[in-house]
GROMACS .gro file of C-alpha atoms in nm:
model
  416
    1UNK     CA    1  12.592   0.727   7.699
    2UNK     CA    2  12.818   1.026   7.666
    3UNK     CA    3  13.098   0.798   7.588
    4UNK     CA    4  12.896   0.600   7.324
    5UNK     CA    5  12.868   0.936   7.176
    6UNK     CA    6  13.201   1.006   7.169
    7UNK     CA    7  13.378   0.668   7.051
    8UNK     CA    8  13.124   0.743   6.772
    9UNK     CA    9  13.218   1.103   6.685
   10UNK     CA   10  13.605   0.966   6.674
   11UNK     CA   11  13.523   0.713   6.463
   12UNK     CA   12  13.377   1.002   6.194
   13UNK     CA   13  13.749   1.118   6.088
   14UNK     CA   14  13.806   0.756   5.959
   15UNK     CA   15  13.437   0.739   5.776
   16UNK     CA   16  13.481   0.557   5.437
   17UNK     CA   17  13.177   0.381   5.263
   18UNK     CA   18  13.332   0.049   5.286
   19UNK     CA   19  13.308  -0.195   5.600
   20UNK     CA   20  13.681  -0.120   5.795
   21UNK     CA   21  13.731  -0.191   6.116
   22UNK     CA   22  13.637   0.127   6.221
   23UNK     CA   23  13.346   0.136   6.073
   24UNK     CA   24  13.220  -0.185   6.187
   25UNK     CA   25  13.326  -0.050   6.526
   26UNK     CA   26  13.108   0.243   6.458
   27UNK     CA   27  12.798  -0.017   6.353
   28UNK     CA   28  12.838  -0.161   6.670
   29UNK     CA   29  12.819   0.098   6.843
   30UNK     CA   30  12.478   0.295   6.622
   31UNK     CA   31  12.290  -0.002   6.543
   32UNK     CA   32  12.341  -0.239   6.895
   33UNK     CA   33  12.501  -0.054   7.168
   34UNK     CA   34  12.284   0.323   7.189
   35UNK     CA   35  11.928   0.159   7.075
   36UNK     CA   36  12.010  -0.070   7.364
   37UNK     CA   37  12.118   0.191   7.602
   38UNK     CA   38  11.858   0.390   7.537
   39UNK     CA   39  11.624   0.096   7.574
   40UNK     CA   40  11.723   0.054   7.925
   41UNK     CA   41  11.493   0.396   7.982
   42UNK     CA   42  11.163   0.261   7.756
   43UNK     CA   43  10.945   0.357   8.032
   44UNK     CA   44  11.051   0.740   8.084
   45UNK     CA   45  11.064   0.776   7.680
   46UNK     CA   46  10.723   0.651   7.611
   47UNK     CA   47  10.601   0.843   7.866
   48UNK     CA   48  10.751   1.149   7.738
   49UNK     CA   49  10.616   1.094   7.391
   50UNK     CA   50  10.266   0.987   7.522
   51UNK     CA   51  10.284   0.627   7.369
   52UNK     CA   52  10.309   0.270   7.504
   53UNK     CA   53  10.629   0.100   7.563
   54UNK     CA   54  10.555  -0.152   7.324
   55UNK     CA   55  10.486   0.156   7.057
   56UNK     CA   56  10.791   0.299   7.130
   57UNK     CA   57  11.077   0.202   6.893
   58UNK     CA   58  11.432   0.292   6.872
   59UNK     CA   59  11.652   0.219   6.586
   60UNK     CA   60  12.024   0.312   6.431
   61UNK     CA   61  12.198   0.308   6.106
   62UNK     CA   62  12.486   0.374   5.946
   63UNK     CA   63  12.437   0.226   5.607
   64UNK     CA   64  12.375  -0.137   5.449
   65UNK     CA   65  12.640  -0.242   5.239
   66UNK     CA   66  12.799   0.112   5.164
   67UNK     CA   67  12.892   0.306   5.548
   68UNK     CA   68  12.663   0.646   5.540
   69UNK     CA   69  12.843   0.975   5.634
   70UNK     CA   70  12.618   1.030   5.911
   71UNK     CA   71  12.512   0.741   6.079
   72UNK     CA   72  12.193   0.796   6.297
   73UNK     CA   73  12.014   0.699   6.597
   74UNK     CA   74  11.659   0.747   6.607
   75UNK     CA   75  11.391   0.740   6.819
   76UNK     CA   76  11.007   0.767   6.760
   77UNK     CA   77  10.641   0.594   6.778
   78UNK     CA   78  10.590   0.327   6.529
   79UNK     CA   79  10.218   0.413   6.358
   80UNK     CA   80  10.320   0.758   6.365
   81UNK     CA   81  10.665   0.741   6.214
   82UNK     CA   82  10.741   0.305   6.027
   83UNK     CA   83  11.046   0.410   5.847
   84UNK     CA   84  11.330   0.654   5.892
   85UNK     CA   85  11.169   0.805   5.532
   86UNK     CA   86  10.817   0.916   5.687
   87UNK     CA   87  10.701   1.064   5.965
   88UNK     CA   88  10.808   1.345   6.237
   89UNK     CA   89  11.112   1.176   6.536
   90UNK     CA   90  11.408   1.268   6.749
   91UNK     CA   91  11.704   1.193   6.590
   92UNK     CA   92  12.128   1.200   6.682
   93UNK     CA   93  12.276   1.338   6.372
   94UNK     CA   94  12.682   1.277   6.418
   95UNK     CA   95  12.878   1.574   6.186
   96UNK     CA   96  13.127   1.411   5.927
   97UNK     CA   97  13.404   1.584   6.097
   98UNK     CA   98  13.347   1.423   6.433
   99UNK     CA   99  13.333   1.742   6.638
  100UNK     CA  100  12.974   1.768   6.725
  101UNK     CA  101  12.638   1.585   6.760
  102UNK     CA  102  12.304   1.713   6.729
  103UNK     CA  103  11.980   1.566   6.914
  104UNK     CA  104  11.721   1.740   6.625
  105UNK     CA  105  11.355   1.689   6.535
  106UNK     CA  106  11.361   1.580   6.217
  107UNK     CA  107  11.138   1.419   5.953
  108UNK     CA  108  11.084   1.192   5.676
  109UNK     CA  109  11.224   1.275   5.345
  110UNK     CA  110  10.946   1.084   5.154
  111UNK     CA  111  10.577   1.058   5.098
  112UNK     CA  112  10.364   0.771   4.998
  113UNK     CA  113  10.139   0.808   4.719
  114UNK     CA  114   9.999   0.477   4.727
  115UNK     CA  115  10.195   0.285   4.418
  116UNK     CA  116  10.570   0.462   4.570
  117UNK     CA  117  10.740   0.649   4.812
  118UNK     CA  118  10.814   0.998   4.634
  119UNK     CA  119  11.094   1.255   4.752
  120UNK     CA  120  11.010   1.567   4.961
  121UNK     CA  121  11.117   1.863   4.773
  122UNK     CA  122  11.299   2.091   4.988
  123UNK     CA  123  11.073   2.373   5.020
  124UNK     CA  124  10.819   2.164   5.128
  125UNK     CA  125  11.012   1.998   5.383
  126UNK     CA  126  11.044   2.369   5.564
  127UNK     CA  127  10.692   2.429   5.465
  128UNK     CA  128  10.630   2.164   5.738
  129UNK     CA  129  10.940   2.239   5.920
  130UNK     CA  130  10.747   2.627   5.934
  131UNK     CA  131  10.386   2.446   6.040
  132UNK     CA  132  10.536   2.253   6.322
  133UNK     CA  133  10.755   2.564   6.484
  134UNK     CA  134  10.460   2.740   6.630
  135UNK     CA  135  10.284   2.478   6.813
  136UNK     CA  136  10.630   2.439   6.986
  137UNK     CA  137  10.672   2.797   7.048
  138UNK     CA  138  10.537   2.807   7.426
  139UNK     CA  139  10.764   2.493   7.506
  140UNK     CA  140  11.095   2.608   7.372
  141UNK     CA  141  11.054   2.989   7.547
  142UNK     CA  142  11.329   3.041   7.787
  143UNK     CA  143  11.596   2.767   7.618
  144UNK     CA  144  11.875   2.965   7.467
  145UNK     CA  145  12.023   2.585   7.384
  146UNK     CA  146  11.815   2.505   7.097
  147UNK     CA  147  11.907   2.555   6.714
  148UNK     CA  148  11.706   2.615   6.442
  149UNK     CA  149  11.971   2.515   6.191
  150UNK     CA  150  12.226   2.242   6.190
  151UNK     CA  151  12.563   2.229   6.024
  152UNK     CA  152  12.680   1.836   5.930
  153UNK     CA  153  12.965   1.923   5.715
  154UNK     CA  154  12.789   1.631   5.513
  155UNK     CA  155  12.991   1.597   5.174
  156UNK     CA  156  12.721   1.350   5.022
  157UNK     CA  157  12.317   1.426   4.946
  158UNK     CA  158  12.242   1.197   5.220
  159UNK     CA  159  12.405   1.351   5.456
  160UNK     CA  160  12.305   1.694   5.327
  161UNK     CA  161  11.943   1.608   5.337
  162UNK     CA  162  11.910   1.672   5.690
  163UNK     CA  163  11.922   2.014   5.716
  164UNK     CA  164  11.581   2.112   5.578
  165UNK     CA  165  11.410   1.864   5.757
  166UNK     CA  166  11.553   2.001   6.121
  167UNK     CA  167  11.280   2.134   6.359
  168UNK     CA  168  11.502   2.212   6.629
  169UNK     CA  169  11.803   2.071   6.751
  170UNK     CA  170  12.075   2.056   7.041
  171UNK     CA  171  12.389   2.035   6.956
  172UNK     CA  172  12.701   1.880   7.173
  173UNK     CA  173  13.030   1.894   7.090
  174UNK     CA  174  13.304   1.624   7.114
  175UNK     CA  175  13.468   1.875   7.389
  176UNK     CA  176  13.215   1.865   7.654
  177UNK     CA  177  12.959   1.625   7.599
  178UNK     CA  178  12.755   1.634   7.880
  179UNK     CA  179  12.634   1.382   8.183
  180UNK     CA  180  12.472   1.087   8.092
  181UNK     CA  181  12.158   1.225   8.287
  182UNK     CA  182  12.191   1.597   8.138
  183UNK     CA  183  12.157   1.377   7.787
  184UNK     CA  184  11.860   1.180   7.874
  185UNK     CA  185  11.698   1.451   8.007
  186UNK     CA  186  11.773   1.654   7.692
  187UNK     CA  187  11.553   1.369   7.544
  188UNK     CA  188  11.327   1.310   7.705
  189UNK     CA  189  11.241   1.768   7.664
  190UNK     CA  190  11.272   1.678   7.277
  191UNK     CA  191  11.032   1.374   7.290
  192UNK     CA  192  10.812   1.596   7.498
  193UNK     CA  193  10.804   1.874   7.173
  194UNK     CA  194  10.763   1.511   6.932
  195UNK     CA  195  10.432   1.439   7.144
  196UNK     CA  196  10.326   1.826   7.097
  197UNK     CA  197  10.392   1.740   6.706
  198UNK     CA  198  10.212   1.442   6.684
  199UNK     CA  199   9.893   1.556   6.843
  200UNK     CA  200   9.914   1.854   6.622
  201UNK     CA  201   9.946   1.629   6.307
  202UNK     CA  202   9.632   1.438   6.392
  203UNK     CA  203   9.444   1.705   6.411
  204UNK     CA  204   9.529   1.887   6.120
  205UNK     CA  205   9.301   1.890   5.784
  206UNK     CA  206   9.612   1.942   5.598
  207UNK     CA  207   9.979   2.030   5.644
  208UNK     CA  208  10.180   2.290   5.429
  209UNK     CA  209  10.395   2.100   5.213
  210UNK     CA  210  10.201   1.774   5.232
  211UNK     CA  211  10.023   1.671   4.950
  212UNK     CA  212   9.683   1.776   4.836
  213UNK     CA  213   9.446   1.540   5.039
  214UNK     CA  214   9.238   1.477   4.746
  215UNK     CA  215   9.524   1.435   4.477
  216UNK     CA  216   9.680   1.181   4.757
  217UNK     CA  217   9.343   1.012   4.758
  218UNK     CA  218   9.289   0.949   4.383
  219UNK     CA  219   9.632   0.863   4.335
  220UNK     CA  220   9.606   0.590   4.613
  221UNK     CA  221   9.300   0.459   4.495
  222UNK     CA  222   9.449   0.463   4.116
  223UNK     CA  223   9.703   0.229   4.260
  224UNK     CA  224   9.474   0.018   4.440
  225UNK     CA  225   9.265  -0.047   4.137
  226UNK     CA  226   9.519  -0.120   3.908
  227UNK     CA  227   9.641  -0.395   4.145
  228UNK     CA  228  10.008  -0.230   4.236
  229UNK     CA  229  10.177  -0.476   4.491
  230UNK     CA  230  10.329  -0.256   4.790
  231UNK     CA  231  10.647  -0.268   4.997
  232UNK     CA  232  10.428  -0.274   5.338
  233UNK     CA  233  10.162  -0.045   5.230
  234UNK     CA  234  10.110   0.254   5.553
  235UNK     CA  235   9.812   0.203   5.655
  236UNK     CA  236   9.529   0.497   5.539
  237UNK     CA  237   9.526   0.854   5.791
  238UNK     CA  238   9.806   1.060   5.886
  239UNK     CA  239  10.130   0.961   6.044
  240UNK     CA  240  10.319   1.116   5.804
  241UNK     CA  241  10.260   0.938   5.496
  242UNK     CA  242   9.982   1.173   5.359
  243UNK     CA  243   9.603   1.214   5.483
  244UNK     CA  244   9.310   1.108   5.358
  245UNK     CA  245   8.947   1.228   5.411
  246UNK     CA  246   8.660   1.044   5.529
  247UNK     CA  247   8.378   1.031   5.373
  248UNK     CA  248   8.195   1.269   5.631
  249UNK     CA  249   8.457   1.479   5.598
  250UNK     CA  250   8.469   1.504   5.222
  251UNK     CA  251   8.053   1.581   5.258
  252UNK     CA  252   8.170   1.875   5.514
  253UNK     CA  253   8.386   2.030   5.265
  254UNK     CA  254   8.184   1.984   4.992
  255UNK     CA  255   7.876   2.138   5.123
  256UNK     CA  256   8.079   2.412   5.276
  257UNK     CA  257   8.236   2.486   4.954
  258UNK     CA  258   7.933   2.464   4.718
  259UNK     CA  259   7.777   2.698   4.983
  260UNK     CA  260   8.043   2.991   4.982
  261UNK     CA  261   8.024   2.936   4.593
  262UNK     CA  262   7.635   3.015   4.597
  263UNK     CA  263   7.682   3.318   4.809
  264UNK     CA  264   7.960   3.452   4.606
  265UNK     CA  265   7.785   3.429   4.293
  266UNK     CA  266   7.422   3.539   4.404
  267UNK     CA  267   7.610   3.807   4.548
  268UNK     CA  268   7.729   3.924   4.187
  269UNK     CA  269   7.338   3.900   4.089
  270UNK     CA  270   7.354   3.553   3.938
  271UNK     CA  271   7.075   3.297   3.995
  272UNK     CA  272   7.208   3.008   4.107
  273UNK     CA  273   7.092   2.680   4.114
  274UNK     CA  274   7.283   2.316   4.273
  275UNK     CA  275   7.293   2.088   3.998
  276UNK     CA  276   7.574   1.843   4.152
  277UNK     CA  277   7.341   1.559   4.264
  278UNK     CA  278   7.229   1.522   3.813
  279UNK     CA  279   7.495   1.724   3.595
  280UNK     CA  280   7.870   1.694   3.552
  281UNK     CA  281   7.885   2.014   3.731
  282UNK     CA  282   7.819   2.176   4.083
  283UNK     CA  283   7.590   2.524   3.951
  284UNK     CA  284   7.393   2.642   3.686
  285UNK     CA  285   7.406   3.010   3.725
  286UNK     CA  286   7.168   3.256   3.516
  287UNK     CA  287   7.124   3.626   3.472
  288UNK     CA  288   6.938   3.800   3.274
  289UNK     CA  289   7.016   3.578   2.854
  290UNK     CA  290   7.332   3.485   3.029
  291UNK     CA  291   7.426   3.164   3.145
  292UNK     CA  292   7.722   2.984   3.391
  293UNK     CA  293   7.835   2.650   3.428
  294UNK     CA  294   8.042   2.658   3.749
  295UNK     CA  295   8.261   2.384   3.903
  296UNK     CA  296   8.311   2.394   4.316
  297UNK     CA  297   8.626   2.242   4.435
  298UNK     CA  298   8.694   2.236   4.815
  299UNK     CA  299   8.992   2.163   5.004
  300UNK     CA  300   9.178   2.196   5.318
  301UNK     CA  301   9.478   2.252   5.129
  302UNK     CA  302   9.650   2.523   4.940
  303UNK     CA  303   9.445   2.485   4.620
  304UNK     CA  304   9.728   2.428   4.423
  305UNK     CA  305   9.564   2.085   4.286
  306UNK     CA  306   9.239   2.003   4.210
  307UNK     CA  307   9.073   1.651   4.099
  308UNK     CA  308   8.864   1.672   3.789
  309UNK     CA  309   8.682   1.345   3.646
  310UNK     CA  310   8.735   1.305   3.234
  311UNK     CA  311   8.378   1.383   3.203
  312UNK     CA  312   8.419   1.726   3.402
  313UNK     CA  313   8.695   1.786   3.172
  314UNK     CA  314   8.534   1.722   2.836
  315UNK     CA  315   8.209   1.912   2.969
  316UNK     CA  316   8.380   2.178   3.063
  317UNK     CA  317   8.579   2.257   2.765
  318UNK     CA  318   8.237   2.255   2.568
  319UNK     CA  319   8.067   2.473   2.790
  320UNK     CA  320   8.415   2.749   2.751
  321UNK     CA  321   8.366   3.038   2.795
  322UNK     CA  322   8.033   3.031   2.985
  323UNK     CA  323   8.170   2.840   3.238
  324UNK     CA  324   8.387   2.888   3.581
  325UNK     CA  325   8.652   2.735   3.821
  326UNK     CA  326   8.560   2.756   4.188
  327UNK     CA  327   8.838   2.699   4.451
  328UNK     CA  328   8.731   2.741   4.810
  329UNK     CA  329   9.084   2.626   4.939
  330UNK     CA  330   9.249   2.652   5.340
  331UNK     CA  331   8.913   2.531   5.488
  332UNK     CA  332   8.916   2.481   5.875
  333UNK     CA  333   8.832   2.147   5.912
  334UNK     CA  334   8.706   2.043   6.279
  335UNK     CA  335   8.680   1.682   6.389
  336UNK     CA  336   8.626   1.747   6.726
  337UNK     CA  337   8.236   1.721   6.716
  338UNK     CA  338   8.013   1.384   6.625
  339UNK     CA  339   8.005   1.513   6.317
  340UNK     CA  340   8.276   1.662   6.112
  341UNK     CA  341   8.249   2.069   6.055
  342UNK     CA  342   8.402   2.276   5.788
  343UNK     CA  343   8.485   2.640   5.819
  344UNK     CA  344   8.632   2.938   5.676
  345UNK     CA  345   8.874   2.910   5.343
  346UNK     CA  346   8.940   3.144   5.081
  347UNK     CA  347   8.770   3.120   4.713
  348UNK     CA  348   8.913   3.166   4.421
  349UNK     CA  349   8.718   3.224   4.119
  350UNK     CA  350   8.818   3.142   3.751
  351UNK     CA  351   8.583   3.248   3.504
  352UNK     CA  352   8.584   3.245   3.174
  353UNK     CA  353   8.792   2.887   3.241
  354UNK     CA  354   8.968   2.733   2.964
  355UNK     CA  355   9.150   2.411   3.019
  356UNK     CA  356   9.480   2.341   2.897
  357UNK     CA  357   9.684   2.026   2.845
  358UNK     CA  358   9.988   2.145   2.998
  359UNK     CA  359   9.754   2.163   3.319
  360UNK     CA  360   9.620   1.878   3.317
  361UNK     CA  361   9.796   1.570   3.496
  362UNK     CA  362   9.681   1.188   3.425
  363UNK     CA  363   9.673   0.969   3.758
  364UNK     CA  364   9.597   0.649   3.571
  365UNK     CA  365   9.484   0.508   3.206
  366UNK     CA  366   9.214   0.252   3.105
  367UNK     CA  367   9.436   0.075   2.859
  368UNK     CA  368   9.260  -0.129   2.552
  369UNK     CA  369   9.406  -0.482   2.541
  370UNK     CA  370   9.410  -0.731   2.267
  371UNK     CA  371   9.237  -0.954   2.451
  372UNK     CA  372   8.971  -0.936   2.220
  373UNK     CA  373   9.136  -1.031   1.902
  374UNK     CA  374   9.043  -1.324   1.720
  375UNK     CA  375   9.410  -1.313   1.559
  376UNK     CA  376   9.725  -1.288   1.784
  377UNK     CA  377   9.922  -1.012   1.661
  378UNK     CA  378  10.275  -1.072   1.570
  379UNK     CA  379  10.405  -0.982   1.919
  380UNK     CA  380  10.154  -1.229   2.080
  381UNK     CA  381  10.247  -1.514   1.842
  382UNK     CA  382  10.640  -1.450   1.901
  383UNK     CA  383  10.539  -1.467   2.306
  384UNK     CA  384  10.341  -1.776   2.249
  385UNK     CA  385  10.647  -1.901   1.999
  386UNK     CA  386  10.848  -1.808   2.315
  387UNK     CA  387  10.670  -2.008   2.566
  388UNK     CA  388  10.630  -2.295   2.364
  389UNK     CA  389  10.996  -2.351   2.203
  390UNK     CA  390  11.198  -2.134   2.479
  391UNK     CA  391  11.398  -1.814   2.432
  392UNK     CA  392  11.641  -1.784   2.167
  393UNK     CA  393  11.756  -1.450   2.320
  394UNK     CA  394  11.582  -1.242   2.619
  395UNK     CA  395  11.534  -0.963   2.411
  396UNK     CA  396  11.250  -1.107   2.231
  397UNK     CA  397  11.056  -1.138   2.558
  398UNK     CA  398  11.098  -0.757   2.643
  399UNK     CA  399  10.970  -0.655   2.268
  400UNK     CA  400  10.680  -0.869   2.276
  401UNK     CA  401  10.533  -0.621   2.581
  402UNK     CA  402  10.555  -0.298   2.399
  403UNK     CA  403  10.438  -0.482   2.037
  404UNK     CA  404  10.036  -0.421   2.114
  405UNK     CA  405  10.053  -0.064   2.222
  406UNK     CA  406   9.847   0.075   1.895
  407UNK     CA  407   9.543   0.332   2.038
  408UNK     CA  408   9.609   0.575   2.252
  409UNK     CA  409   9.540   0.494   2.636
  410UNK     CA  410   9.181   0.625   2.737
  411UNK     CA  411   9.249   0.921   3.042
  412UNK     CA  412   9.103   0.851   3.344
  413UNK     CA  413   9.119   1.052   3.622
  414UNK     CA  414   9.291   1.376   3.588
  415UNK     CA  415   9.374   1.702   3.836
  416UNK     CA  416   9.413   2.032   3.727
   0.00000   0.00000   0.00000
């Protein structure tokens, strides 16, 4: 193995994105002989991570088509981490200049929203680099080896993007690469902190830098409704494409949430009243001639994003400025018990609460048609003109799908 690593890191000073002979040497070498050697251990590897054999994958890459700067071998549990782009694994990261290798836990650089994989920003790649650190902590006392930061010399994004997704790495240089047994069991300690990671992630409500649960949720069930075809859709739950709520869940927040609301505002001398089950709202506070309509939003998250219906929207902005924005955000969620329980969080109260456009974010549209119309308008005569005699020119087939768009698109769901 330790010469693997090394005909590799040689091959690094002659990296060039197209297919030489060394670097279809070096392809050899990431994608078919480490996987495989690495293979040859299955057993001691899934047992480190706490998986099955047969959910224990190992994969390399070095680039299709164009060579990547650093190539990568990878290896990880398939439901908790499908692609190199999601997910939490243990990863050798070769530098560009050939003169060291790290073994790193690293992450996915993407998210799935449900219609497309979106980019990690940076900062919320070490927001979750920063939530994963401390349940390592007790593991990773006494090793003076480990690294919190790694240095690729990477000249392209790709190979930049590593960096900020690094949990904690070894690094070996080209020099003294060690045994092949000091190297596997170097792995097998990492895989051990990977397990420690993935328990953690089950378990958590939410995870700093992930999306907001509920924004996740409408914008995956947008796509689902509107009929978007996936690229192998992850399956729903957390393994590092995003988490969704279940419904007992969501009832734990809620009621948890509507609850602090109530004692916050009784506590200010308001009479308050739960309206949710009948009105577009969660409270109808009164004191005295005044009066309060009060949304409740709950969430394990931040509280940086909030769902809001149209109809809470347009409600809302008539009941301005006797009306108020409840945020009980951070709840403790514990799934532990039968039943789902939700504690703690922090509220945040907005009140008088005006809504503005430039907050407001559309998930997805209800979008008039002209199916309706008793006369085809002139862009659905040219189509059927089109289909009938055959294209003069393409172009006429790309105008006729923009030639209908007349009203504006109805809103439909909408976060704040």
């Amino acid at each position: 193995m330790d010469d693997l690593l090394g005909n590799v890191l040689d091959l690094q000073a002659a990296w060039t994105a197209s297919n030489t002979d060394e670097m279809r040497k070096r392809g050899v070498h990431i994608r078919q002989d480490l996987p495989a050697l690495l293979k040859e251990h299955s057993s001691e590897l899934a047992d480190a991570l706490g998986v099955t054999v047969e959910d224990l994958e190992v994969e390399g890459r070095d680039g299709t088509g164009l060579k990547t700067e650093i190539p990568w071998v990878r290896v990880f549990g398939r439901e908790q981490s499908p692609s190199a782009t999601t997910g939490w694994y243990v990863v050798y990261l070769f530098s560009a200049a050939g003169d060291r290798v790290y073994l790193s836990l690293n992450q996915g650089t993407t998210v799935w929203t449900g219609g497309d994989f979106k980019a990690r920003k940076v900062e919320d790649l070490r927001a979750r680099v920063g939530w994963a650190r401390p349940f390592l902590a007790q593991r990773m006392a006494g090793r003076t080896d480990l690294h919190e930061e790694i240095v690729l010399d990477a000249r392209t994004p790709l190979g930049r993007g590593y960096g900020p997704g690094n949990v904690v790495a070894i690094e070996y240089s080209r020099e003294a690469l060690p045994s092949q047994q000091l190297l596997l069991t170097d792995l097998l300690y990492m895989l051990g902190l990977l397990r420690t990671v993935y328990g953690a992630e089950r378990l958590a409500p939410h995870i700093p830098g992930d999306p907001t649960p509920e924004v996740l949720e409408a914008e995956q069930g947008a796509a689902v409704v509107a009929g978007r075809r996936s690229r192998g859709v992850p399956r729903p739950g957390r393994s590092g494409q995003g988490f969704r709520l279940t419904a007992g869940e969501r009832r734990a927040i809620e009621r948890h949430s509507v609850h602090m609301a109530a004692v916050f505002f009784e506590g200010l001398g308001w009479s308050v009243k739960d309206v949710g089950d009948r009105e577009s709202f969660d409270l109808l506070l009164t004191r005295g001639e005044e009066r309060l309509h009060a949304e409740v939003k709950g969430t394990t998250s931040a509280g940086h994003e909030v769902i809001l219906t149209r109809a809470e929207v347009e409600k809302q902005r008539r009941y301005y400025p006797a009306n108020a924005l409840v945020v009980v955000h951070s709840i403790a969620l514990d799934r532990t018990a039968e039943e789902p329980v939700a504690s703690g969080g922090v509220l945040h109260c907005t009140s008088p609460w005006e809504i503005a456009d430039e907050d407001l974010t559309v998930i997805s549209y209800a979008y008039r048609t002209a199916v309706d119309n008793k006369a085809p308008t002139h862009g659905v005569q040219t189509a059927i003109s089109v289909l009938a005699n055959g294209s003069r020119r393409s172009e006429q087939v790309l105008v006729t799908t923009r030639a209908d768009v007349r009203d504006q698109p109805e809103e439909g769901e909408i976060r704040v």
